[in-house]
């Protein structure tokens, strides 16, 4: 038997309103995603990597650029301003989770170069390179999520974090 109490009538009228609000939110997020992916992302980030031995500590620079859906990440690592090597990853922008400000990249290519005169790198950097190499060789595509923790356009910086990996990067906005 149908219940025609006032509570039930309100619930029936609320659904069209909720559906309309949901449609507007999806439209706004869709336009926001389109705008972000068209503009691209240009970040220049700095960080440090610490090994078990202080002589293994490195300074790092990461540049991240997207054009349309293509993404390029360049990691350069230094010891006392002397370049040791460079890692470049290429792929595509897969998705943007607006609620968490997280971009998902699908990385499908990578290359590693040692600087002239270098024949070895610290073990902790070697393990990062080996794990990335293994992922690309075995699955052909590696997922990489970039979460924007904080962004301040007026000050020209962003704080980001990659997953996998839990390093925090401070980046300049270009």
mmCIF file of N, CA and C in Angstrom, residues 82-143:
data_model
loop_
_atom_site.group_PDB
_atom_site.id
_atom_site.type_symbol
_atom_site.label_atom_id
_atom_site.label_comp_id
_atom_site.label_asym_id
_atom_site.label_seq_id
_atom_site.Cartn_x
_atom_site.Cartn_y
_atom_site.Cartn_z
ATOM 1 N N UNK A 82 77.228 18.881 -9.560
ATOM 2 C CA UNK A 82 77.821 18.122 -10.653
ATOM 3 C C UNK A 82 76.785 17.116 -11.172
ATOM 4 N N UNK A 83 76.356 17.232 -12.436
ATOM 5 C CA UNK A 83 75.327 16.325 -12.950
ATOM 6 C C UNK A 83 75.822 14.879 -13.007
ATOM 7 N N UNK A 84 74.969 13.967 -12.536
ATOM 8 C CA UNK A 84 75.300 12.541 -12.569
ATOM 9 C C UNK A 84 74.536 11.798 -13.654
ATOM 10 N N UNK A 85 73.311 12.198 -13.904
ATOM 11 C CA UNK A 85 72.523 11.490 -14.903
ATOM 12 C C UNK A 85 71.140 12.079 -15.062
ATOM 13 N N UNK A 86 70.389 11.435 -15.954
ATOM 14 C CA UNK A 86 69.065 11.930 -16.298
ATOM 15 C C UNK A 86 68.167 10.750 -16.645
ATOM 16 N N UNK A 87 66.919 10.822 -16.205
ATOM 17 C CA UNK A 87 65.913 9.828 -16.553
ATOM 18 C C UNK A 87 64.759 10.577 -17.215
ATOM 19 N N UNK A 88 64.311 10.091 -18.357
ATOM 20 C CA UNK A 88 63.185 10.697 -19.055
ATOM 21 C C UNK A 88 62.090 9.658 -19.223
ATOM 22 N N UNK A 89 60.868 10.020 -18.826
ATOM 23 C CA UNK A 89 59.702 9.166 -19.019
ATOM 24 C C UNK A 89 58.722 9.887 -19.930
ATOM 25 N N UNK A 90 58.077 9.109 -20.817
ATOM 26 C CA UNK A 90 57.064 9.664 -21.711
ATOM 27 C C UNK A 90 55.798 8.824 -21.625
ATOM 28 N N UNK A 91 54.678 9.489 -21.803
ATOM 29 C CA UNK A 91 53.408 8.779 -21.773
ATOM 30 C C UNK A 91 52.268 9.711 -22.121
ATOM 31 N N UNK A 92 51.090 9.369 -21.605
ATOM 32 C CA UNK A 92 49.893 10.158 -21.887
ATOM 33 C C UNK A 92 49.144 10.449 -20.592
ATOM 34 N N UNK A 93 48.399 11.543 -20.610
ATOM 35 C CA UNK A 93 47.501 11.875 -19.512
ATOM 36 C C UNK A 93 46.260 11.016 -19.677
ATOM 37 N N UNK A 94 45.973 10.185 -18.673
ATOM 38 C CA UNK A 94 44.837 9.270 -18.747
ATOM 39 C C UNK A 94 43.588 9.901 -18.158
ATOM 40 N N UNK A 95 43.639 10.277 -16.889
ATOM 41 C CA UNK A 95 42.456 10.827 -16.223
ATOM 42 C C UNK A 95 42.854 11.937 -15.263
ATOM 43 N N UNK A 96 41.855 12.701 -14.869
ATOM 44 C CA UNK A 96 42.008 13.709 -13.831
ATOM 45 C C UNK A 96 40.894 13.491 -12.828
ATOM 46 N N UNK A 97 41.267 13.185 -11.589
ATOM 47 C CA UNK A 97 40.305 13.067 -10.497
ATOM 48 C C UNK A 97 40.227 14.438 -9.836
ATOM 49 N N UNK A 98 39.220 15.210 -10.200
ATOM 50 C CA UNK A 98 39.109 16.590 -9.742
ATOM 51 C C UNK A 98 38.922 16.659 -8.235
ATOM 52 N N UNK A 99 38.160 15.731 -7.676
ATOM 53 C CA UNK A 99 37.895 15.763 -6.232
ATOM 54 C C UNK A 99 39.177 15.658 -5.418
ATOM 55 N N UNK A 100 40.142 14.859 -5.892
ATOM 56 C CA UNK A 100 41.408 14.675 -5.171
ATOM 57 C C UNK A 100 42.564 15.429 -5.812
ATOM 58 N N UNK A 101 42.293 16.196 -6.875
ATOM 59 C CA UNK A 101 43.341 16.896 -7.633
ATOM 60 C C UNK A 101 44.479 15.948 -7.994
ATOM 61 N N UNK A 102 44.119 14.820 -8.597
ATOM 62 C CA UNK A 102 45.095 13.798 -8.958
ATOM 63 C C UNK A 102 45.030 13.521 -10.458
ATOM 64 N N UNK A 103 46.169 13.660 -11.111
ATOM 65 C CA UNK A 103 46.311 13.301 -12.517
ATOM 66 C C UNK A 103 46.855 11.881 -12.587
ATOM 67 N N UNK A 104 46.332 11.074 -13.498
ATOM 68 C CA UNK A 104 46.893 9.741 -13.740
ATOM 69 C C UNK A 104 47.566 9.762 -15.103
ATOM 70 N N UNK A 105 48.850 9.407 -15.098
ATOM 71 C CA UNK A 105 49.616 9.300 -16.327
ATOM 72 C C UNK A 105 49.864 7.833 -16.624
ATOM 73 N N UNK A 106 49.834 7.478 -17.905
ATOM 74 C CA UNK A 106 50.214 6.147 -18.350
ATOM 75 C C UNK A 106 51.565 6.290 -19.037
ATOM 76 N N UNK A 107 52.608 5.817 -18.372
ATOM 77 C CA UNK A 107 53.977 5.940 -18.875
ATOM 78 C C UNK A 107 54.285 4.709 -19.719
ATOM 79 N N UNK A 108 54.711 4.938 -20.972
ATOM 80 C CA UNK A 108 54.981 3.799 -21.845
ATOM 81 C C UNK A 108 56.394 3.793 -22.425
ATOM 82 N N UNK A 109 57.209 4.777 -22.078
ATOM 83 C CA UNK A 109 58.586 4.809 -22.574
ATOM 84 C C UNK A 109 59.473 5.518 -21.565
ATOM 85 N N UNK A 110 60.710 5.096 -21.525
ATOM 86 C CA UNK A 110 61.663 5.733 -20.628
ATOM 87 C C UNK A 110 63.084 5.506 -21.100
ATOM 88 N N UNK A 111 63.951 6.425 -20.750
ATOM 89 C CA UNK A 111 65.375 6.255 -21.066
ATOM 90 C C UNK A 111 66.210 6.827 -19.934
ATOM 91 N N UNK A 112 67.373 6.274 -19.788
ATOM 92 C CA UNK A 112 68.285 6.655 -18.718
ATOM 93 C C UNK A 112 69.638 6.979 -19.331
ATOM 94 N N UNK A 113 70.238 8.083 -18.889
ATOM 95 C CA UNK A 113 71.559 8.480 -19.382
ATOM 96 C C UNK A 113 72.431 8.873 -18.208
ATOM 97 N N UNK A 114 73.644 8.339 -18.178
ATOM 98 C CA UNK A 114 74.639 8.806 -17.213
ATOM 99 C C UNK A 114 75.393 9.970 -17.833
ATOM 100 N N UNK A 115 75.777 10.920 -17.027
ATOM 101 C CA UNK A 115 76.570 12.044 -17.515
ATOM 102 C C UNK A 115 77.958 11.563 -17.904
ATOM 103 N N UNK A 116 78.606 12.354 -18.753
ATOM 104 C CA UNK A 116 79.938 11.999 -19.231
ATOM 105 C C UNK A 116 80.891 11.813 -18.056
ATOM 106 N N UNK A 117 81.615 10.726 -18.050
ATOM 107 C CA UNK A 117 82.581 10.450 -16.992
ATOM 108 C C UNK A 117 82.001 9.703 -15.809
ATOM 109 N N UNK A 118 80.682 9.508 -15.773
ATOM 110 C CA UNK A 118 80.052 8.771 -14.674
ATOM 111 C C UNK A 118 79.910 7.307 -15.076
ATOM 112 N N UNK A 119 80.266 6.422 -14.168
ATOM 113 C CA UNK A 119 80.074 5.005 -14.472
ATOM 114 C C UNK A 119 79.250 4.286 -13.414
ATOM 115 N N UNK A 120 78.826 4.990 -12.386
ATOM 116 C CA UNK A 120 77.980 4.379 -11.357
ATOM 117 C C UNK A 120 77.138 5.461 -10.692
ATOM 118 N N UNK A 121 76.001 5.037 -10.177
ATOM 119 C CA UNK A 121 75.147 5.949 -9.422
ATOM 120 C C UNK A 121 74.886 5.339 -8.055
ATOM 121 N N UNK A 122 74.447 6.135 -7.092
ATOM 122 C CA UNK A 122 74.180 5.605 -5.753
ATOM 123 C C UNK A 122 73.144 4.479 -5.790
ATOM 124 N N UNK A 123 73.266 3.521 -4.866
ATOM 125 C CA UNK A 123 72.375 2.354 -4.876
ATOM 126 C C UNK A 123 70.887 2.700 -4.792
ATOM 127 N N UNK A 124 70.505 3.709 -4.015
ATOM 128 C CA UNK A 124 69.072 4.007 -3.904
ATOM 129 C C UNK A 124 68.508 4.563 -5.207
ATOM 130 N N UNK A 125 69.304 5.280 -5.994
ATOM 131 C CA UNK A 125 68.842 5.736 -7.303
ATOM 132 C C UNK A 125 68.807 4.565 -8.278
ATOM 133 N N UNK A 126 69.765 3.679 -8.148
ATOM 134 C CA UNK A 126 69.796 2.499 -9.004
ATOM 135 C C UNK A 126 68.553 1.641 -8.800
ATOM 136 N N UNK A 127 68.099 1.511 -7.555
ATOM 137 C CA UNK A 127 66.906 0.693 -7.301
ATOM 138 C C UNK A 127 65.661 1.345 -7.904
ATOM 139 N N UNK A 128 65.575 2.675 -7.886
ATOM 140 C CA UNK A 128 64.448 3.375 -8.507
ATOM 141 C C UNK A 128 64.456 3.143 -10.016
ATOM 142 N N UNK A 129 65.617 3.254 -10.620
ATOM 143 C CA UNK A 129 65.750 3.049 -12.063
ATOM 144 C C UNK A 129 65.404 1.609 -12.426
ATOM 145 N N UNK A 130 65.916 0.654 -11.649
ATOM 146 C CA UNK A 130 65.643 -0.757 -11.935
ATOM 147 C C UNK A 130 64.161 -1.090 -11.815
ATOM 148 N N UNK A 131 63.480 -0.541 -10.810
ATOM 149 C CA UNK A 131 62.050 -0.839 -10.654
ATOM 150 C C UNK A 131 61.235 -0.225 -11.789
ATOM 151 N N UNK A 132 61.589 0.975 -12.238
ATOM 152 C CA UNK A 132 60.892 1.595 -13.373
ATOM 153 C C UNK A 132 61.143 0.797 -14.652
ATOM 154 N N UNK A 133 62.375 0.363 -14.834
ATOM 155 C CA UNK A 133 62.722 -0.435 -16.011
ATOM 156 C C UNK A 133 61.944 -1.746 -16.021
ATOM 157 N N UNK A 134 61.872 -2.400 -14.863
ATOM 158 C CA UNK A 134 61.146 -3.667 -14.762
ATOM 159 C C UNK A 134 59.668 -3.458 -15.090
ATOM 160 N N UNK A 135 59.062 -2.398 -14.558
ATOM 161 C CA UNK A 135 57.637 -2.130 -14.803
ATOM 162 C C UNK A 135 57.362 -1.906 -16.286
ATOM 163 N N UNK A 136 58.219 -1.153 -16.957
ATOM 164 C CA UNK A 136 58.004 -0.880 -18.377
ATOM 165 C C UNK A 136 58.255 -2.112 -19.240
ATOM 166 N N UNK A 137 59.233 -2.945 -18.859
ATOM 167 C CA UNK A 137 59.517 -4.148 -19.641
ATOM 168 C C UNK A 137 58.436 -5.208 -19.480
ATOM 169 N N UNK A 138 57.863 -5.338 -18.288
ATOM 170 C CA UNK A 138 56.919 -6.422 -18.035
ATOM 171 C C UNK A 138 55.464 -6.055 -18.309
ATOM 172 N N UNK A 139 55.056 -4.848 -18.016
ATOM 173 C CA UNK A 139 53.649 -4.509 -18.247
ATOM 174 C C UNK A 139 53.478 -3.542 -19.419
ATOM 175 N N UNK A 140 54.559 -3.049 -19.970
ATOM 176 C CA UNK A 140 54.573 -2.117 -21.105
ATOM 177 C C UNK A 140 54.022 -0.731 -20.770
ATOM 178 N N UNK A 141 53.203 -0.629 -19.733
ATOM 179 C CA UNK A 141 52.668 0.663 -19.304
ATOM 180 C C UNK A 141 52.726 0.720 -17.788
ATOM 181 N N UNK A 142 53.216 1.828 -17.268
ATOM 182 C CA UNK A 142 53.258 2.025 -15.816
ATOM 183 C C UNK A 142 52.325 3.177 -15.458
ATOM 184 N N UNK A 143 51.492 2.969 -14.443
ATOM 185 C CA UNK A 143 50.616 4.034 -13.947
ATOM 186 C C UNK A 143 51.404 4.932 -13.011
#
